């Protein structure tokens, strides 16, 4: 029996540790038949070690989404491993400490601009960089945290996620005629290295498991990884510009 992503070629960004959502997306994609290439930023040797823990070791490319040279050469570097791409996972977000933690009115524009560039504009940058490789029917998936409301301590990262959601819609309009889909997966809180940098994350942990109708396991990224792979697959051929929620149903409840 063939896997959901049999024969697909996927570029996955944002692998930091083997607890990260991106790592589990890469693992699930391989288990479902995909060939995977990873990108890393900073300590590439660490990312390469983590890549070795996948079912099949995957090549790692350096990618700083604020570096024009990295973006301009990305397609060429991917071609050294894969001739084309059928999917891309954007799992990249960062904002300086001043942008999180409750001092919303004090964060300087320079820090906010960094957060917006890396967390939202980079979805456009990554799409543009990989477009020459993307086949008709390809899917681009970005990782989101529902920005319809103000979360405790999330502050300007929440604003950046709102920008990401809007960017997703405009990108869907622009690349749809090329047969490329662009969607977001809005995940519930998962205990990752990225989550540890969010003040008041423990508050979300306490409430999510209690209120999500389907329940929620903070230490299990696999349900989110499966949702990502579904969005990358051929099974959602007319879904684009959408936010797909993988949060146990938490978003559907009021007070």
Short mmCIF file of C-alpha atoms in Angstrom, two decimals:
data_model
loop_
_atom_site.label_atom_id
_atom_site.label_comp_id
_atom_site.label_asym_id
_atom_site.label_seq_id
_atom_site.Cartn_x
_atom_site.Cartn_y
_atom_site.Cartn_z
CA UNK A 1 0.00 0.00 0.00
CA UNK A 2 1.52 3.34 -1.07
CA UNK A 3 1.83 6.24 1.33
CA UNK A 4 0.00 9.55 1.22
CA UNK A 5 3.11 11.32 -0.10
CA UNK A 6 4.53 8.50 -2.22
CA UNK A 7 7.02 9.93 -4.72
CA UNK A 8 6.65 13.51 -3.43
CA UNK A 9 9.68 15.74 -2.94
CA UNK A 10 9.37 18.04 0.07
CA UNK A 11 11.51 20.89 1.42
CA UNK A 12 11.11 21.30 5.17
CA UNK A 13 12.39 24.31 7.09
CA UNK A 14 12.62 24.93 10.82
CA UNK A 15 14.03 21.68 12.19
CA UNK A 16 15.78 22.58 15.44
CA UNK A 17 15.45 19.49 17.65
CA UNK A 18 13.74 16.13 17.34
CA UNK A 19 10.89 17.57 19.43
CA UNK A 20 10.09 20.25 16.84
CA UNK A 21 6.95 20.08 14.73
CA UNK A 22 9.10 20.38 11.60
CA UNK A 23 11.11 17.27 12.57
CA UNK A 24 7.94 15.25 13.07
CA UNK A 25 6.54 16.56 9.78
CA UNK A 26 9.73 15.38 8.05
CA UNK A 27 9.53 12.00 9.79
CA UNK A 28 5.86 11.51 8.89
CA UNK A 29 6.47 12.66 5.31
CA UNK A 30 9.22 10.08 4.89
CA UNK A 31 7.04 7.38 6.40
CA UNK A 32 4.40 8.33 3.84
CA UNK A 33 6.83 7.92 0.95
CA UNK A 34 8.31 11.40 0.45
CA UNK A 35 11.89 12.39 -0.23
CA UNK A 36 12.86 15.20 2.12
CA UNK A 37 15.44 17.99 2.14
CA UNK A 38 15.81 20.11 5.29
CA UNK A 39 17.01 23.65 5.84
CA UNK A 40 18.67 24.96 8.96
CA UNK A 41 19.83 28.27 10.34
CA UNK A 42 22.71 28.81 12.72
CA UNK A 43 24.09 25.61 14.19
CA UNK A 44 23.95 23.44 11.06
CA UNK A 45 25.94 20.65 12.69
CA UNK A 46 23.12 20.29 15.22
CA UNK A 47 20.47 20.17 12.49
CA UNK A 48 22.55 17.58 10.61
CA UNK A 49 22.67 15.40 13.74
CA UNK A 50 18.91 15.71 14.12
CA UNK A 51 18.45 14.87 10.42
CA UNK A 52 20.32 11.64 11.10
CA UNK A 53 17.51 10.58 13.44
CA UNK A 54 14.96 10.51 10.66
CA UNK A 55 13.92 7.14 9.21
CA UNK A 56 16.12 8.07 6.23
CA UNK A 57 18.92 10.65 6.76
CA UNK A 58 18.11 13.86 4.89
CA UNK A 59 20.43 16.50 3.42
CA UNK A 60 20.53 19.86 5.19
CA UNK A 61 20.88 23.22 3.43
CA UNK A 62 21.70 26.51 5.13
CA UNK A 63 18.88 29.06 4.93
CA UNK A 64 18.61 32.43 6.62
CA UNK A 65 15.38 33.92 5.27
CA UNK A 66 16.76 37.44 5.74
CA UNK A 67 19.79 36.64 3.57
CA UNK A 68 19.20 37.49 -0.10
CA UNK A 69 22.06 35.26 -1.28
CA UNK A 70 20.67 32.25 0.57
CA UNK A 71 17.27 32.82 -1.03
CA UNK A 72 18.62 33.52 -4.50
CA UNK A 73 20.65 30.29 -4.52
CA UNK A 74 18.12 28.07 -2.75
CA UNK A 75 16.61 26.52 -5.89
CA UNK A 76 20.05 25.74 -7.28
CA UNK A 77 21.14 24.13 -4.00
CA UNK A 78 17.95 22.07 -3.73
CA UNK A 79 18.55 20.80 -7.30
CA UNK A 80 21.76 19.18 -6.09
CA UNK A 81 19.51 16.74 -4.21
CA UNK A 82 16.09 16.88 -5.92
CA UNK A 83 15.23 17.91 -9.48
CA UNK A 84 11.93 19.54 -8.45
CA UNK A 85 9.64 20.05 -5.46
CA UNK A 86 6.07 18.99 -4.77
CA UNK A 87 5.81 20.68 -1.41
CA UNK A 88 7.38 23.15 1.02
CA UNK A 89 6.90 23.49 4.78
CA UNK A 90 7.51 26.98 6.18
CA UNK A 91 8.10 26.45 9.89
CA UNK A 92 9.99 29.65 10.65
CA UNK A 93 9.23 32.28 13.28
CA UNK A 94 11.27 34.57 15.49
CA UNK A 95 10.90 37.88 17.29
CA UNK A 96 13.37 39.56 19.68
CA UNK A 97 12.59 39.18 23.39
CA UNK A 98 11.21 42.74 23.61
CA UNK A 99 8.32 41.66 21.36
CA UNK A 100 7.04 39.01 23.78
CA UNK A 101 6.16 38.89 27.43
CA UNK A 102 3.71 41.67 28.19
CA UNK A 103 5.52 44.91 27.25
CA UNK A 104 3.53 45.37 24.05
CA UNK A 105 3.68 49.17 24.23
CA UNK A 106 7.46 49.23 24.74
CA UNK A 107 8.77 47.09 21.88
CA UNK A 108 10.77 49.25 19.42
CA UNK A 109 9.93 49.22 15.73
CA UNK A 110 13.31 47.73 14.81
CA UNK A 111 12.50 44.62 16.86
CA UNK A 112 8.93 44.44 15.59
CA UNK A 113 10.19 44.75 12.00
CA UNK A 114 12.55 41.82 12.57
CA UNK A 115 9.68 39.71 13.89
CA UNK A 116 7.41 40.53 10.97
CA UNK A 117 10.13 39.92 8.38
CA UNK A 118 11.17 36.53 9.75
CA UNK A 119 7.74 35.29 10.83
CA UNK A 120 5.48 36.60 8.02
CA UNK A 121 7.29 38.15 5.05
CA UNK A 122 9.53 35.08 4.87
CA UNK A 123 6.56 32.99 3.69
CA UNK A 124 6.59 35.15 0.56
CA UNK A 125 10.41 35.00 0.37
CA UNK A 126 10.45 31.21 0.62
CA UNK A 127 7.64 30.87 -1.91
CA UNK A 128 9.45 33.07 -4.41
CA UNK A 129 12.73 31.22 -3.87
CA UNK A 130 11.20 27.78 -4.46
CA UNK A 131 8.69 28.68 -7.19
CA UNK A 132 11.05 27.64 -10.02
CA UNK A 133 11.09 24.12 -8.55
CA UNK A 134 7.41 23.69 -7.73
CA UNK A 135 5.36 21.39 -9.91
CA UNK A 136 1.68 21.91 -10.75
CA UNK A 137 -0.36 20.61 -7.84
CA UNK A 138 2.33 21.48 -5.29
CA UNK A 139 1.48 22.61 -1.79
CA UNK A 140 3.13 25.20 0.43
CA UNK A 141 2.24 24.97 4.11
CA UNK A 142 3.06 27.55 6.80
CA UNK A 143 2.86 27.01 10.54
CA UNK A 144 0.49 29.34 12.37
CA UNK A 145 -0.92 30.04 15.82
CA UNK A 146 -4.45 31.42 15.42
CA UNK A 147 -4.13 35.23 15.46
CA UNK A 148 -7.82 36.11 15.72
CA UNK A 149 -7.39 36.90 19.41
CA UNK A 150 -4.71 38.39 21.69
CA UNK A 151 -2.90 35.64 23.58
CA UNK A 152 -1.18 36.24 26.95
CA UNK A 153 2.45 37.22 26.41
CA UNK A 154 2.36 36.60 22.64
CA UNK A 155 2.22 40.31 21.85
CA UNK A 156 3.97 41.31 18.60
CA UNK A 157 4.43 37.70 17.56
CA UNK A 158 0.65 37.56 17.46
CA UNK A 159 0.67 40.58 15.18
CA UNK A 160 3.27 38.86 12.99
CA UNK A 161 1.08 35.75 12.82
CA UNK A 162 -1.86 37.93 11.72
CA UNK A 163 0.41 39.25 8.96
CA UNK A 164 1.32 35.65 8.10
CA UNK A 165 -2.36 34.78 7.73
CA UNK A 166 -2.91 37.70 5.36
CA UNK A 167 0.25 36.87 3.42
CA UNK A 168 -1.07 33.33 3.00
CA UNK A 169 -4.24 34.61 1.33
CA UNK A 170 -2.43 36.94 -1.06
CA UNK A 171 0.10 34.26 -1.99
CA UNK A 172 -2.72 31.84 -2.73
CA UNK A 173 -4.10 34.40 -5.19
CA UNK A 174 -0.73 34.98 -6.84
CA UNK A 175 0.48 31.40 -7.29
CA UNK A 176 -2.85 29.65 -7.76
CA UNK A 177 -2.74 30.14 -11.56
CA UNK A 178 0.53 28.14 -11.52
CA UNK A 179 -1.26 25.25 -9.85
CA UNK A 180 0.38 25.89 -6.46
CA UNK A 181 -1.64 25.79 -3.24
CA UNK A 182 -0.72 27.83 -0.13
CA UNK A 183 -2.25 27.03 3.26
CA UNK A 184 -1.53 27.41 6.96
CA UNK A 185 -1.79 24.81 9.70
CA UNK A 186 -2.74 26.44 12.99
CA UNK A 187 -1.52 24.11 15.71
CA UNK A 188 -2.38 23.98 19.36
CA UNK A 189 0.52 24.51 21.78
CA UNK A 190 3.21 21.84 21.54
CA UNK A 191 6.12 21.66 23.97
CA UNK A 192 9.02 22.57 21.67
CA UNK A 193 12.14 24.70 22.00
CA UNK A 194 10.31 27.53 20.22
CA UNK A 195 7.41 27.29 22.67
CA UNK A 196 9.77 27.63 25.64
CA UNK A 197 10.71 31.13 24.44
CA UNK A 198 7.07 32.29 24.75
CA UNK A 199 6.27 33.84 28.16
CA UNK A 200 3.05 32.53 29.73
CA UNK A 201 3.20 29.39 27.58
CA UNK A 202 2.38 27.38 30.72
CA UNK A 203 -0.92 29.26 30.94
CA UNK A 204 -1.88 27.98 27.49
CA UNK A 205 -0.80 24.47 28.44
CA UNK A 206 -3.04 24.44 31.50
CA UNK A 207 -6.15 25.58 29.64
CA UNK A 208 -5.79 23.80 26.29
CA UNK A 209 -5.99 20.23 27.53
CA UNK A 210 -8.99 21.06 29.73
CA UNK A 211 -11.03 22.86 27.06
CA UNK A 212 -10.23 21.24 23.72
CA UNK A 213 -13.22 18.98 22.91
CA UNK A 214 -10.93 16.24 21.55
CA UNK A 215 -8.36 16.79 24.29
CA UNK A 216 -4.79 17.89 23.63
CA UNK A 217 -1.38 16.35 24.35
CA UNK A 218 1.29 19.03 24.61
CA UNK A 219 4.09 16.52 24.19
CA UNK A 220 2.79 14.86 21.00
CA UNK A 221 3.53 16.73 17.75
CA UNK A 222 2.45 13.80 15.55
CA UNK A 223 -1.22 14.87 15.04
CA UNK A 224 0.01 18.26 13.78
CA UNK A 225 2.60 16.53 11.58
CA UNK A 226 -0.14 14.38 10.03
CA UNK A 227 -2.22 17.47 9.31
CA UNK A 228 0.77 19.10 7.59
CA UNK A 229 1.29 16.02 5.44
CA UNK A 230 -2.39 15.94 4.52
CA UNK A 231 -2.15 19.57 3.39
CA UNK A 232 0.95 18.74 1.33
CA UNK A 233 -0.71 15.75 -0.30
CA UNK A 234 -2.93 15.48 -3.37
CA UNK A 235 -5.99 14.91 -1.18
CA UNK A 236 -6.75 18.65 -0.80
CA UNK A 237 -6.50 19.67 -4.47
CA UNK A 238 -8.83 22.69 -4.28
CA UNK A 239 -7.91 23.98 -0.82
CA UNK A 240 -5.80 27.12 -0.84
CA UNK A 241 -5.59 30.38 1.09
CA UNK A 242 -6.97 28.51 4.10
CA UNK A 243 -6.08 28.01 7.73
CA UNK A 244 -6.42 24.37 8.75
CA UNK A 245 -6.71 24.02 12.51
CA UNK A 246 -5.04 21.14 14.31
CA UNK A 247 -5.84 22.15 17.89
CA UNK A 248 -8.25 19.58 19.30
CA UNK A 249 -11.16 21.92 18.56
CA UNK A 250 -10.10 24.56 21.08
CA UNK A 251 -10.75 27.35 18.56
CA UNK A 252 -14.44 26.48 18.31
CA UNK A 253 -15.30 27.27 21.93
CA UNK A 254 -16.20 30.53 23.59
CA UNK A 255 -15.74 31.38 27.26
#
